[in-house]
CSV table of C-alpha atoms (C1' of nucleotides) in Angstrom, one decimal:
chain,number,residue,atom,x,y,z
A,1,MET,CA,-0.1,0.0,-0.1
A,2,ARG,CA,1.4,3.4,-0.7
A,3,ALA,CA,2.0,5.5,1.7
A,4,ASP,CA,-0.2,8.6,0.8
A,5,ALA,CA,-3.1,5.6,0.6
A,6,ARG,CA,-2.7,4.6,3.8
A,7,ARG,CA,-2.3,8.3,5.2
A,8,ASN,CA,-6.1,8.9,3.5
A,9,HIS,CA,-7.1,5.4,4.9
A,10,THR,CA,-6.8,6.7,8.3
A,11,ARG,CA,-7.9,10.4,7.5
A,12,LEU,CA,-10.8,8.6,6.0
A,13,LEU,CA,-11.7,6.7,9.0
A,14,ASN,CA,-11.0,9.7,11.9
A,15,ALA,CA,-13.2,11.7,9.7
A,16,ALA,CA,-15.6,9.3,9.4
A,17,ALA,CA,-16.1,8.4,13.2
A,18,SER,CA,-16.4,12.2,14.2
A,19,ALA,CA,-19.1,12.6,11.5
A,20,PHE,CA,-21.1,9.4,12.3
A,21,ALA,CA,-21.0,10.6,16.0
A,22,GLU,CA,-22.0,14.0,15.0
A,23,HIS,CA,-24.7,13.5,12.3
A,24,GLY,CA,-25.5,9.4,12.7
A,25,GLU,CA,-25.2,6.8,10.5
A,26,ASN,CA,-26.5,9.1,7.5
A,27,ALA,CA,-23.9,11.6,8.1
A,28,SER,CA,-23.0,12.9,4.2
A,29,LEU,CA,-20.4,11.2,2.9
A,30,ASP,CA,-19.1,13.7,0.8
A,31,ASP,CA,-18.8,15.7,4.1
A,32,ILE,CA,-16.6,13.1,5.5
A,33,ALA,CA,-14.1,13.2,2.1
A,34,LYS,CA,-14.1,16.8,2.9
A,35,ARG,CA,-13.1,16.7,6.8
A,36,ALA,CA,-10.6,14.3,5.6
A,37,GLY,CA,-9.0,16.5,2.8
A,38,VAL,CA,-9.4,14.0,0.2
A,39,GLY,CA,-11.5,13.8,-3.1
A,40,SER,CA,-14.8,12.3,-2.9
A,41,GLY,CA,-13.8,9.2,-5.3
A,42,THR,CA,-11.1,8.4,-2.8
A,43,LEU,CA,-13.4,7.7,-0.3
A,44,TYR,CA,-15.4,5.2,-2.5
A,45,ARG,CA,-12.2,3.5,-3.5
A,46,HIS,CA,-11.3,3.0,0.0
A,47,PHE,CA,-14.8,2.2,1.2
A,48,PRO,CA,-17.1,0.9,-2.0
A,49,THR,CA,-20.3,1.4,0.6
A,50,ARG,CA,-21.5,3.4,3.5
A,51,ARG,CA,-21.8,0.0,5.4
A,52,ALA,CA,-18.5,-1.1,4.8
A,53,LEU,CA,-17.2,2.7,6.1
A,54,LEU,CA,-19.2,2.2,9.2
A,55,GLU,CA,-18.3,-1.4,9.8
A,56,ALA,CA,-14.7,-0.1,9.5
A,57,ALA,CA,-15.3,3.0,11.4
A,58,TYR,CA,-16.3,1.0,14.5
A,59,ALA,CA,-14.7,-2.1,14.3
A,60,ALA,CA,-12.4,-1.2,17.4
A,61,ARG,CA,-15.4,-0.5,19.3
A,62,ILE,CA,-17.0,-4.2,18.4
A,63,GLU,CA,-13.6,-5.7,19.1
A,64,ALA,CA,-13.6,-4.1,22.7
A,65,LEU,CA,-17.0,-5.7,23.1
A,66,GLY,CA,-15.9,-9.2,22.3
A,67,VAL,CA,-13.2,-8.7,24.4
A,68,ARG,CA,-15.3,-7.5,27.6
A,69,GLY,CA,-17.5,-10.7,26.9
A,70,GLU,CA,-14.3,-13.0,27.2
A,71,GLU,CA,-13.1,-11.2,30.3
A,72,LEU,CA,-16.6,-11.2,32.4
A,73,SER,CA,-17.0,-15.0,31.2
A,74,ARG,CA,-13.8,-15.9,33.2
A,75,SER,CA,-14.4,-13.4,35.9
A,76,LEU,CA,-17.8,-14.0,36.8
A,77,PRO,CA,-20.8,-16.4,37.3
A,78,PRO,CA,-22.5,-17.5,33.9
A,79,GLY,CA,-25.8,-15.7,34.7
A,80,GLU,CA,-23.9,-12.5,35.5
A,81,ALA,CA,-21.6,-12.4,32.9
A,82,LEU,CA,-24.3,-12.6,30.7
A,83,THR,CA,-25.9,-10.1,32.3
A,84,MET,CA,-23.4,-7.3,32.3
A,85,TRP,CA,-22.7,-8.2,28.9
A,86,LEU,CA,-26.1,-7.9,27.5
A,87,HIS,CA,-26.0,-4.6,29.3
A,88,GLU,CA,-23.1,-3.3,27.7
A,89,LEU,CA,-24.2,-4.2,24.4
A,90,CYS,CA,-27.7,-2.3,24.9
A,91,ALA,CA,-25.5,0.7,26.2
A,92,ALA,CA,-23.4,0.8,23.5
A,93,THR,CA,-26.1,0.4,20.7
A,94,ILE,CA,-27.7,3.5,22.1
A,95,GLN,CA,-24.6,5.7,22.8
A,96,VAL,CA,-22.8,5.1,19.7
A,97,ARG,CA,-25.0,6.2,16.8
A,98,GLY,CA,-24.9,3.7,13.8
A,99,LEU,CA,-24.2,0.9,15.8
A,100,LYS,CA,-27.5,-0.6,15.4
A,101,THR,CA,-27.6,-1.3,12.0
A,102,LEU,CA,-24.1,-2.9,12.4
A,103,LEU,CA,-25.5,-5.3,14.9
A,104,GLY,CA,-28.3,-5.9,13.2
A,105,THR,CA,-26.3,-7.9,11.3
A,106,ALA,CA,-25.3,-9.9,14.0
A,107,ALA,CA,-28.9,-11.1,15.0
A,108,THR,CA,-29.1,-13.4,11.6
A,109,ASP,CA,-28.5,-17.3,11.6
A,110,THR,CA,-25.5,-16.6,9.6
A,111,PRO,CA,-23.8,-13.3,10.0
A,112,LEU,CA,-22.4,-11.8,6.8
A,113,THR,CA,-20.0,-9.4,8.2
A,114,THR,CA,-17.0,-9.6,10.6
A,115,CYS,CA,-18.5,-7.8,13.3
A,116,GLY,CA,-21.5,-9.5,13.1
A,117,THR,CA,-19.4,-12.8,13.7
A,118,LEU,CA,-17.7,-11.5,16.4
A,119,VAL,CA,-20.6,-10.2,18.2
A,120,LYS,CA,-22.6,-13.7,17.6
A,121,SER,CA,-19.8,-16.1,19.0
A,122,THR,CA,-19.4,-13.9,22.0
A,123,ALA,CA,-23.0,-14.1,22.6
A,124,THR,CA,-23.1,-17.9,22.2
A,125,THR,CA,-20.4,-18.0,24.7
A,126,LEU,CA,-21.9,-16.5,27.2
A,127,LEU,CA,-26.0,-18.2,26.4
A,128,THR,CA,-24.1,-21.3,26.0
A,129,ALA,CA,-22.9,-21.3,29.5
A,130,ALA,CA,-25.8,-19.8,31.3
A,131,GLN,CA,-28.2,-22.5,29.7
A,132,SER,CA,-25.8,-25.1,31.5
A,133,GLU,CA,-26.5,-24.1,34.4
A,134,GLY,CA,-30.0,-24.5,33.7
A,135,THR,CA,-31.5,-21.2,34.6
A,136,LEU,CA,-32.3,-20.1,31.1
A,137,ARG,CA,-34.7,-21.3,28.6
A,138,PRO,CA,-33.2,-23.9,26.8
A,139,ASP,CA,-35.0,-23.1,23.8
A,140,LEU,CA,-33.3,-19.9,23.5
A,141,THR,CA,-30.9,-19.3,20.3
A,142,PRO,CA,-27.9,-16.7,20.5
A,143,THR,CA,-29.8,-15.4,17.4
A,144,ASP,CA,-33.0,-14.7,19.2
A,145,LEU,CA,-30.8,-13.1,22.1
A,146,LEU,CA,-29.4,-10.6,19.9
A,147,ARG,CA,-32.4,-10.0,18.7
A,148,LEU,CA,-34.1,-9.5,22.0
A,149,THR,CA,-31.4,-7.3,23.1
A,150,GLN,CA,-31.7,-5.1,20.1
A,151,GLY,CA,-35.2,-4.7,21.1
A,152,VAL,CA,-34.6,-3.5,24.7
A,153,ALA,CA,-31.9,-1.3,23.2
A,154,THR,CA,-34.8,0.3,21.0
A,155,ALA,CA,-37.3,0.4,24.0
A,156,ALA,CA,-34.6,2.2,26.0
A,157,GLU,CA,-33.7,4.3,23.5
A,158,LEU,CA,-37.5,5.3,23.4
A,159,GLY,CA,-37.2,6.4,27.0
A,160,GLY,CA,-33.9,8.6,26.8
A,161,GLY,CA,-31.5,5.3,27.0
A,162,GLU,CA,-30.4,6.0,30.9
A,163,ALA,CA,-28.6,3.0,32.2
A,164,ARG,CA,-31.6,3.0,34.6
A,165,GLU,CA,-34.1,2.2,31.7
A,166,ILE,CA,-31.6,-0.5,30.2
A,167,GLU,CA,-31.6,-2.3,33.7
A,168,ARG,CA,-35.5,-2.0,34.1
A,169,TYR,CA,-36.2,-3.4,30.4
A,170,LEU,CA,-33.4,-5.7,30.4
A,171,GLY,CA,-34.3,-7.1,33.6
A,172,TRP,CA,-37.9,-7.9,32.5
A,173,LEU,CA,-36.7,-9.8,29.4
A,174,LEU,CA,-34.4,-11.7,31.4
A,175,ASP,CA,-37.1,-12.7,33.8
A,176,GLY,CA,-39.0,-13.8,30.9
A,177,ILE,CA,-36.5,-16.0,29.4
A,178,ARG,CA,-35.4,-17.8,32.8
A,179,VAL,CA,-36.9,-21.5,33.0
A,180,SER,CA,-40.3,-21.2,35.0
A,181,GLY,CA,-42.0,-23.8,36.4
A,182,ASP,CA,-39.1,-24.9,38.6
B,1,MET,CA,-62.1,24.4,0.8
B,2,ARG,CA,-62.2,24.6,-2.6
B,3,ALA,CA,-63.0,21.7,-4.6
B,4,ASP,CA,-59.5,21.5,-6.5
B,5,ALA,CA,-58.0,21.7,-3.1
B,6,ARG,CA,-59.9,18.9,-1.8
B,7,ARG,CA,-59.2,16.7,-4.7
B,8,ASN,CA,-55.4,17.4,-4.6
B,9,HIS,CA,-55.8,16.5,-0.7
B,10,THR,CA,-57.1,13.1,-1.5
B,11,ARG,CA,-54.8,12.4,-4.5
B,12,LEU,CA,-52.0,13.1,-2.2
B,13,LEU,CA,-53.1,10.7,0.4
B,14,ASN,CA,-53.5,7.9,-2.3
B,15,ALA,CA,-50.3,8.6,-3.6
B,16,ALA,CA,-48.1,9.2,-0.4
B,17,ALA,CA,-49.8,5.5,1.1
B,18,SER,CA,-48.8,3.5,-1.8
B,19,ALA,CA,-45.4,5.2,-2.4
B,20,PHE,CA,-44.6,4.6,1.4
B,21,ALA,CA,-45.5,1.0,1.1
B,22,GLU,CA,-43.2,0.5,-1.8
B,23,HIS,CA,-40.5,2.2,-0.6
B,24,GLY,CA,-40.7,3.0,3.0
B,25,GLU,CA,-41.1,5.9,5.2
B,26,ASN,CA,-38.3,7.7,2.9
B,27,ALA,CA,-40.1,7.4,0.0
B,28,SER,CA,-39.5,10.6,-2.5
B,29,LEU,CA,-41.6,13.7,-1.5
B,30,ASP,CA,-41.2,14.9,-5.3
B,31,ASP,CA,-42.4,11.7,-6.6
B,32,ILE,CA,-45.7,11.5,-4.6
B,33,ALA,CA,-46.5,14.7,-6.1
B,34,LYS,CA,-45.9,13.6,-9.6
B,35,ARG,CA,-47.9,10.3,-8.6
B,36,ALA,CA,-50.7,12.8,-7.5
B,37,GLY,CA,-50.3,14.6,-10.8
B,38,VAL,CA,-49.5,18.1,-8.4
B,39,GLY,CA,-46.9,20.6,-8.5
B,40,SER,CA,-44.2,19.7,-5.3
B,41,GLY,CA,-45.2,23.5,-3.8
B,42,THR,CA,-48.9,21.9,-3.4
B,43,LEU,CA,-47.6,19.0,-1.2
B,44,TYR,CA,-45.7,21.0,1.0
B,45,ARG,CA,-48.8,23.5,1.3
B,46,HIS,CA,-51.0,20.5,2.2
B,47,PHE,CA,-48.3,18.8,4.6
B,48,PRO,CA,-45.7,20.8,5.6
B,49,THR,CA,-43.3,18.4,7.0
B,50,ARG,CA,-42.9,14.8,5.9
B,51,ARG,CA,-44.0,13.3,9.4
B,52,ALA,CA,-47.3,15.2,8.6
B,53,LEU,CA,-48.0,13.5,5.5
B,54,LEU,CA,-47.4,10.3,7.4
B,55,GLU,CA,-49.5,10.8,9.9
B,56,ALA,CA,-52.2,11.5,7.7
B,57,ALA,CA,-51.9,8.8,5.3
B,58,TYR,CA,-52.1,6.4,8.2
B,59,ALA,CA,-54.9,7.9,10.2
B,60,ALA,CA,-57.4,5.1,9.1
B,61,ARG,CA,-54.9,2.3,10.4
B,62,ILE,CA,-54.3,4.0,13.6
B,63,GLU,CA,-58.0,4.4,14.5
B,64,ALA,CA,-58.7,1.0,13.0
B,65,LEU,CA,-56.1,0.0,16.0
B,66,GLY,CA,-57.7,1.9,18.6
B,67,VAL,CA,-61.2,0.7,17.8
B,68,ARG,CA,-60.0,-3.0,17.6
B,69,GLY,CA,-58.6,-2.4,20.9
B,70,GLU,CA,-62.3,-1.3,22.5
B,71,GLU,CA,-63.7,-4.2,20.6
B,72,LEU,CA,-61.2,-6.5,22.4
B,73,SER,CA,-61.4,-5.1,26.2
B,74,ARG,CA,-65.3,-5.7,25.8
B,75,SER,CA,-65.2,-9.0,24.5
B,76,LEU,CA,-62.0,-10.9,26.3
B,77,PRO,CA,-61.2,-11.2,29.8
B,78,PRO,CA,-58.3,-8.4,30.4
B,79,GLY,CA,-55.0,-10.5,30.1
B,80,GLU,CA,-56.3,-11.8,26.6
B,81,ALA,CA,-57.4,-8.7,25.6
B,82,LEU,CA,-54.2,-7.3,26.0
B,83,THR,CA,-52.3,-10.1,24.5
B,84,MET,CA,-54.1,-10.2,21.2
B,85,TRP,CA,-54.2,-6.3,21.0
B,86,LEU,CA,-50.4,-6.2,21.4
B,87,HIS,CA,-49.9,-8.8,19.1
B,88,GLU,CA,-52.0,-7.1,16.2
B,89,LEU,CA,-50.2,-3.5,17.5
B,90,CYS,CA,-46.8,-5.6,16.7
B,91,ALA,CA,-47.8,-7.0,13.5
B,92,ALA,CA,-49.2,-3.3,12.2
B,93,THR,CA,-45.4,-2.2,13.2
B,94,ILE,CA,-43.8,-4.4,11.0
B,95,GLN,CA,-46.2,-4.9,8.2
B,96,VAL,CA,-47.0,-1.1,7.6
B,97,ARG,CA,-43.4,0.4,6.9
B,98,GLY,CA,-43.3,4.0,8.0
B,99,LEU,CA,-45.8,2.9,11.1
B,100,LYS,CA,-42.6,2.4,13.5
B,101,THR,CA,-41.6,6.1,13.6
B,102,LEU,CA,-45.2,7.2,14.2
B,103,LEU,CA,-45.7,5.1,17.0
B,104,GLY,CA,-42.4,6.1,18.7
B,105,THR,CA,-44.3,9.3,19.6
B,106,ALA,CA,-46.9,7.2,21.4
B,107,ALA,CA,-44.1,6.3,23.3
B,108,THR,CA,-44.3,8.9,25.3
B,109,ASP,CA,-45.4,10.5,28.7
B,110,THR,CA,-46.9,13.2,26.7
B,111,PRO,CA,-47.9,12.3,23.2
B,112,LEU,CA,-47.7,15.2,20.8
B,113,THR,CA,-49.3,13.9,18.0
B,114,THR,CA,-53.0,13.1,17.4
B,115,CYS,CA,-52.5,9.0,16.9
B,116,GLY,CA,-50.0,8.8,19.7
B,117,THR,CA,-52.4,10.1,22.0
B,118,LEU,CA,-54.9,7.4,20.6
B,119,VAL,CA,-52.3,4.8,20.8
B,120,LYS,CA,-51.8,5.7,24.0
B,121,SER,CA,-55.0,5.7,25.4
B,122,THR,CA,-56.1,2.7,24.1
B,123,ALA,CA,-52.9,0.9,25.8
B,124,THR,CA,-53.8,2.5,29.1
B,125,THR,CA,-57.5,1.0,29.1
B,126,LEU,CA,-56.0,-2.4,28.4
B,127,LEU,CA,-53.1,-2.1,30.8
B,128,THR,CA,-55.0,-0.7,33.7
B,129,ALA,CA,-57.8,-3.5,33.0
B,130,ALA,CA,-55.2,-6.6,33.2
B,131,GLN,CA,-53.1,-4.8,36.1
B,132,SER,CA,-56.5,-4.4,38.4
B,133,GLU,CA,-57.0,-8.5,38.0
B,134,GLY,CA,-53.4,-8.3,39.6
B,135,THR,CA,-51.2,-10.5,37.3
B,136,LEU,CA,-49.0,-8.0,35.8
B,137,ARG,CA,-46.7,-5.9,38.0
B,138,PRO,CA,-48.3,-2.8,38.9
B,139,ASP,CA,-45.1,-0.5,38.5
B,140,LEU,CA,-45.7,-1.0,34.6
B,141,THR,CA,-47.0,1.6,32.7
B,142,PRO,CA,-48.2,2.4,29.7
B,143,THR,CA,-45.4,4.1,28.4
B,144,ASP,CA,-43.2,1.4,29.5
B,145,LEU,CA,-45.7,-1.1,27.6
B,146,LEU,CA,-45.4,0.8,24.4
B,147,ARG,CA,-41.8,1.2,24.4
B,148,LEU,CA,-41.7,-2.7,25.0
B,149,THR,CA,-43.9,-3.7,22.2
B,150,GLN,CA,-41.7,-1.8,19.8
B,151,GLY,CA,-39.0,-3.3,21.2
B,152,VAL,CA,-40.5,-6.8,20.3
B,153,ALA,CA,-41.4,-5.4,17.0
B,154,THR,CA,-38.0,-4.7,16.5
B,155,ALA,CA,-36.8,-8.0,17.4
B,156,ALA,CA,-39.5,-9.8,15.6
B,157,GLU,CA,-38.6,-7.8,12.4
B,158,LEU,CA,-35.2,-8.4,12.6
B,159,GLY,CA,-36.5,-12.6,12.5
B,160,GLY,CA,-38.7,-11.7,9.3
B,161,GLY,CA,-41.5,-10.4,10.9
B,162,GLU,CA,-44.0,-13.6,11.1
B,163,ALA,CA,-46.6,-14.1,13.6
B,164,ARG,CA,-45.1,-17.1,14.7
B,165,GLU,CA,-41.9,-14.8,16.2
B,166,ILE,CA,-43.8,-12.3,17.3
B,167,GLU,CA,-45.9,-14.8,19.4
B,168,ARG,CA,-42.7,-16.2,20.6
B,169,TYR,CA,-40.9,-12.9,21.8
B,170,LEU,CA,-44.4,-11.2,23.3
B,171,GLY,CA,-44.7,-14.2,24.9
B,172,TRP,CA,-41.4,-13.9,26.6
B,173,LEU,CA,-41.8,-10.5,27.4
B,174,LEU,CA,-45.3,-11.0,29.0
B,175,ASP,CA,-43.6,-13.4,30.9
B,176,GLY,CA,-41.1,-11.2,32.2
B,177,ILE,CA,-43.7,-8.4,33.2
B,178,ARG,CA,-46.1,-10.3,35.1
B,179,VAL,CA,-46.0,-10.7,39.1
B,180,SER,CA,-43.6,-12.9,40.4
B,181,GLY,CA,-43.3,-15.2,43.5
B,182,ASP,CA,-46.8,-15.1,44.0
C,1,DA,C1',-57.4,31.4,-2.5
C,2,DC,C1',-54.8,27.8,-4.9
C,3,DC,C1',-51.5,25.8,-7.8
C,4,DT,C1',-47.4,25.6,-10.7
C,5,DG,C1',-42.7,24.3,-11.7
C,6,DA,C1',-38.7,26.8,-12.2
C,7,DA,C1',-34.6,28.0,-9.1
C,8,DC,C1',-31.4,27.0,-5.5
C,9,DA,C1',-28.8,23.8,-2.4
C,10,DC,C1',-27.2,19.5,-1.2
C,11,DC,C1',-25.8,14.9,-1.9
C,12,DG,C1',-24.4,10.2,-4.0
C,13,DT,C1',-21.8,8.0,-7.4
C,14,DT,C1',-19.0,7.7,-11.6
C,15,DC,C1',-15.0,8.6,-14.6
C,16,DA,C1',-11.6,10.8,-17.4
C,17,DA,C1',-7.8,13.2,-16.4
C,18,DG,C1',-3.6,13.9,-13.8
C,19,DT,C1',0.6,12.7,-11.0
D,1,DA,C1',-1.3,2.6,-8.2
D,2,DC,C1',-3.6,6.0,-6.4
D,3,DC,C1',-6.0,10.8,-6.2
D,4,DT,C1',-8.5,14.6,-7.9
D,5,DG,C1',-12.7,17.0,-8.7
D,6,DA,C1',-15.9,17.8,-12.6
D,7,DA,C1',-20.5,15.6,-13.8
D,8,DC,C1',-24.5,13.8,-14.0
D,9,DA,C1',-28.8,12.3,-11.5
D,10,DC,C1',-31.6,12.6,-7.9
D,11,DC,C1',-34.1,14.8,-3.9
D,12,DG,C1',-36.1,18.7,-0.6
D,13,DT,C1',-37.7,23.2,-0.3
D,14,DT,C1',-39.0,27.8,-1.6
D,15,DC,C1',-41.2,31.1,-4.0
D,16,DA,C1',-42.3,34.5,-7.9
D,17,DA,C1',-45.6,34.4,-11.5
D,18,DG,C1',-49.7,32.5,-12.9
D,19,DT,C1',-55.6,31.9,-12.2
DNA sequence: ACCTGAACACCGTTCAAGT
DNA sequence: ACCTGAACACCGTTCAAGT
């Protein structure tokens, strides 16, 4: 990769991150190119679609979520680890504008994006551990869990997105997906 | 209201309904004006914002949901009436593209739109009846309920939006918001 | 009183020309 | 090999001119 190409690549990522943060996931691509001091064609050369740019801009954030999941699964009992991770996933979905679209790609049976695959594998690890304890419904799949977490994030976001709301709604969801009648 | 104004009004509503159905809530306003055989300025005269047009185009659908809620509350026990109505609300949210944005305005403490007020009052009636039976958590507000229902709709939509998915996710939500420990 | 459509600003995307 | 930016198409919104 040529030196100027590499420089433009990182400039574009920085510009994209701040533009998405300011204007949401539909921030003007032209504006991003301008902020990066780069021709618009260059943006398309590096990131052929808006989604590709979104994914690249948030890759670090997504990886952090994966790492955090592993940490939690090592340091806490399965049920608590899952709860905490879901809380952090919700909080990130709400706080980081544009992450929702990206995480939607994780909530399918066969994720098509890198970040989707990572998030789903973390969810699978945490969920399986909690289920083998026997407190969570065995018919709940990782895909279900990620969809429902997106749902909780949507609900909490409508309420302002404060941690208190997330806990309230997430708590009820978890009550609903525990094994009952035991 | 002049005859041509009235005619343009209904033409715009029809054009908007089909355009929103085809292209979602971001359908081109210019295209809607063209379909209606009307100058673009006329669209803005009748409906100053996209939201105003959305609300007008779906007013009938929203009113039907209100009527349906009353029907159900008369013909079924409170718990079942609430469950069925929430199911239909979810199904409508998923099926009718653009309804989600509109229903988001109902999920606030003081809805600002006509349709928001209607949906919220229906939800209040059904929820209060179910709560007075004693099976649903008393600390659940109508606002909570509408937010969570939007959440379930989001989750079910990620899964294709079939009735089976809605029932599954809605069922778990309802399990989670029932009074426990009795 | 209401309608029309040209006009302006803005954005996404492509591609010939440059280095 | 990579970059630039003009060019094109499209959309939202306004407003002077028309009836």
